[in-house]
Each structure stands twice: as C-alpha cells, then as structure tokens.
Coordinates of C-alpha atoms and ligand atoms in Angstrom, one line a residue:
X16 CA -9.9 -36.2 90.7
X17 CA -10.9 -32.5 91.3
X18 CA -9.9 -31.9 88.0
X19 CA -11.8 -28.5 86.1
X20 CA -10.8 -29.9 82.2
X21 CA -11.2 -33.7 83.3
X22 CA -14.6 -32.5 84.2
X23 CA -14.6 -30.9 81.2
X24 CA -13.6 -33.6 78.9
X25 CA -16.0 -35.7 80.8
X26 CA -19.0 -33.4 80.6
X27 CA -19.3 -32.7 83.7
X28 CA -19.1 -29.0 83.2
X29 CA -20.4 -27.6 80.2
X30 CA -18.4 -26.1 77.7
X31 CA -18.1 -25.1 74.2
X32 CA -16.6 -27.9 72.7
X33 CA -15.0 -27.2 69.1
X34 CA -13.4 -30.8 68.7
X35 CA -13.7 -33.6 69.7
X36 CA -12.7 -38.2 69.5
X37 CA -11.4 -40.6 71.7
X38 CA -8.2 -39.2 72.8
X39 CA -8.9 -35.0 72.2
X40 CA -11.5 -32.7 73.5
X41 CA -11.3 -29.1 72.6
X42 CA -13.0 -26.2 74.0
X43 CA -13.5 -21.9 73.8
X44 CA -11.5 -20.9 76.7
X45 CA -13.8 -19.0 79.4
X46 CA -11.3 -15.8 79.7
X47 CA -10.6 -15.6 75.7
X48 CA -7.5 -13.2 74.8
X49 CA -8.0 -13.3 70.8
X50 CA -11.2 -13.4 69.5
X51 CA -10.1 -17.3 68.5
X52 CA -9.2 -18.5 71.7
X53 CA -9.5 -22.9 72.2
X54 CA -8.1 -25.4 74.8
X55 CA -6.8 -28.5 72.9
X56 CA -6.6 -31.2 76.1
X57 CA -5.5 -34.8 76.1
X58 CA -8.2 -36.4 77.7
X59 CA -6.2 -38.2 79.5
X60 CA -5.1 -36.6 82.7
X61 CA -2.0 -35.5 83.2
X62 CA -0.2 -31.7 84.5
X63 CA 1.4 -30.8 82.2
X64 CA 5.1 -31.3 79.9
X65 CA 6.6 -32.0 82.4
X66 CA 4.8 -35.0 84.1
X67 CA 4.0 -36.9 80.1
X68 CA 5.4 -40.1 80.1
X69 CA 5.5 -42.7 76.8
X70 CA 1.7 -43.3 76.9
X71 CA 1.4 -39.4 76.7
X72 CA 4.0 -38.6 74.6
X73 CA 2.2 -40.4 72.1
X74 CA -1.1 -38.5 71.8
X75 CA 1.2 -35.6 71.3
X76 CA 0.5 -36.1 67.3
X77 CA -3.4 -36.7 67.7
X78 CA -2.9 -32.9 69.6
X79 CA -1.4 -31.3 66.3
X80 CA -4.0 -33.4 64.1
X81 CA -6.6 -31.7 66.2
X82 CA -4.8 -27.8 66.2
X83 CA -4.8 -28.1 62.5
X84 CA -8.3 -28.9 62.1
X85 CA -9.8 -26.5 64.4
X86 CA -7.0 -23.8 62.5
X87 CA -8.7 -24.6 58.9
X88 CA -12.5 -24.9 60.9
X89 CA -12.3 -21.1 62.8
X90 CA -10.4 -20.2 59.7
X91 CA -7.2 -18.7 61.0
X92 CA -4.6 -21.7 59.1
X93 CA -4.0 -19.1 56.5
X94 CA -4.3 -15.9 58.8
X95 CA -2.4 -17.4 61.4
X96 CA -2.4 -17.8 64.9
X97 CA 0.0 -19.0 68.4
X98 CA 0.2 -22.4 70.4
X99 CA 1.4 -21.9 73.6
X100 CA 1.7 -24.4 76.5
X101 CA 2.7 -23.1 79.6
X102 CA 4.2 -25.1 82.7
X103 CA 4.5 -24.7 85.5
X104 CA 4.1 -21.8 88.1
X105 CA 6.8 -19.5 86.4
X106 CA 5.2 -20.4 83.2
X107 CA 2.7 -19.0 84.1
X108 CA 0.1 -22.8 84.6
X109 CA -3.5 -22.4 86.1
X110 CA -4.7 -25.5 85.4
X111 CA -3.2 -28.2 85.8
X112 CA -4.5 -30.5 83.6
X113 CA -1.6 -31.0 79.8
X114 CA -3.3 -27.7 77.7
X115 CA -2.2 -26.4 74.1
X116 CA -3.6 -22.6 73.5
X117 CA -4.4 -21.6 70.6
X118 CA -4.9 -18.0 69.5
X119 CA -5.6 -16.2 66.6
X120 CA -8.7 -14.1 64.8
X121 CA -6.3 -11.6 65.4
X122 CA -2.6 -10.2 64.6
X123 CA -0.8 -11.8 68.0
X124 CA 2.5 -9.8 68.5
X125 CA 5.0 -11.0 70.5
X126 CA 4.4 -11.1 74.1
X127 CA 1.0 -12.5 74.4
X128 CA 1.6 -15.4 75.8
X129 CA -1.8 -16.3 76.6
Ligands
LIG295 P1 -3.0 -21.7 81.6 O1 -3.0 -20.2 82.6 O2 -2.1 -22.0 80.3 O3 -3.7 -23.2 83.0 O4 -4.3 -21.4 81.3 C1 -5.7 -21.9 81.9 C2 -7.2 -22.0 81.5 O5 -8.1 -21.9 81.3 C3 -6.8 -20.1 81.2 O6 -7.2 -19.3 80.2 C4 -9.2 -20.2 81.3 C5 -9.0 -21.4 81.3 N1 -10.0 -22.2 82.4 C6 -10.4 -22.0 83.8 N2 -11.8 -22.8 83.8 C7 -12.1 -23.1 82.6 C8 -13.4 -24.0 82.8 O7 -14.1 -23.8 83.5 N3 -13.9 -23.7 81.2 C9 -13.3 -22.8 80.5 N4 -13.6 -23.4 79.2 N5 -12.2 -22.0 80.6 C10 -11.5 -22.3 81.7

C-alpha cells in the first residue's frame, strides 16, 4: 500500500520520532503550525475515524495514553494543547492514515484546526 504514514511507521522513510511502542508511533509534523506539532498514529493502517472497525477502536486507549505521555515529555501538559483528527475531504484530511495532531507550545486559539 502506498501510504506515507505506513512508510514512516515501518521506518522506510525518516521522521523525527518522539514516541513508539508496538501499536502506536508519534513523530513531528513536517509542516508544524505550532511550536509543538506532533502526529500520533496507529501502526496498523486505517484511513480515518470513519473506517474504524472494532479492532482499530480497541487501539484508541493506546493512542490517548501516548498523547498524554507525549504532552508530559514536551512540557505542554500544564499549559495545555489541542488534539485534532481530520476526516475526509471536508474535514481537511490530506494523509489518509488515521492520525491525531497534538498542537501546543503557545496559545492555539479557537479556530486553528491544524
Ligand atoms: P491532515 O491534513 O490532517 O491529513 O494532516 C497531514 C499532516 O501530515 C500535515 O500536517 C503534514 C504532515 N505530513 C505529511 N507528510 C509528512 C511526512 O512525510 N512526514 C511528516 N513528519 N509529516 C508529514
């Protein structure tokens, strides 16, 4: 499958990885829109929230555990941050492998969606 995030998860293309375990990997966004901009993905491919089946849904606790740990490591757990997932064309999704943006390190404001 020609998926850039699968290639990142498989280390076929380089990225700045900040967290990894057997199910989840997180890396810095190539075009950051905030001082901290990290993408958290399941290693196993699924397109978006809209394609989550029962197996993928069971990964969500791992993803949110990763988000919490990353926020602590990046020193944004107290100042706060935003978690976003874009789904489909009208949701502004560009890479069709489920991912959660973590945005922080400054006041994100209300309207910035990634
Ligand atoms: P979205 O619009 O929600 O699908 O966001 C996709 C994000 O992925 C976008 O902010 C840029 C980022 N991105 C795309 N290609 C790469 C890449 O090769 N490496 C990294 N680190 N980030 C990427």
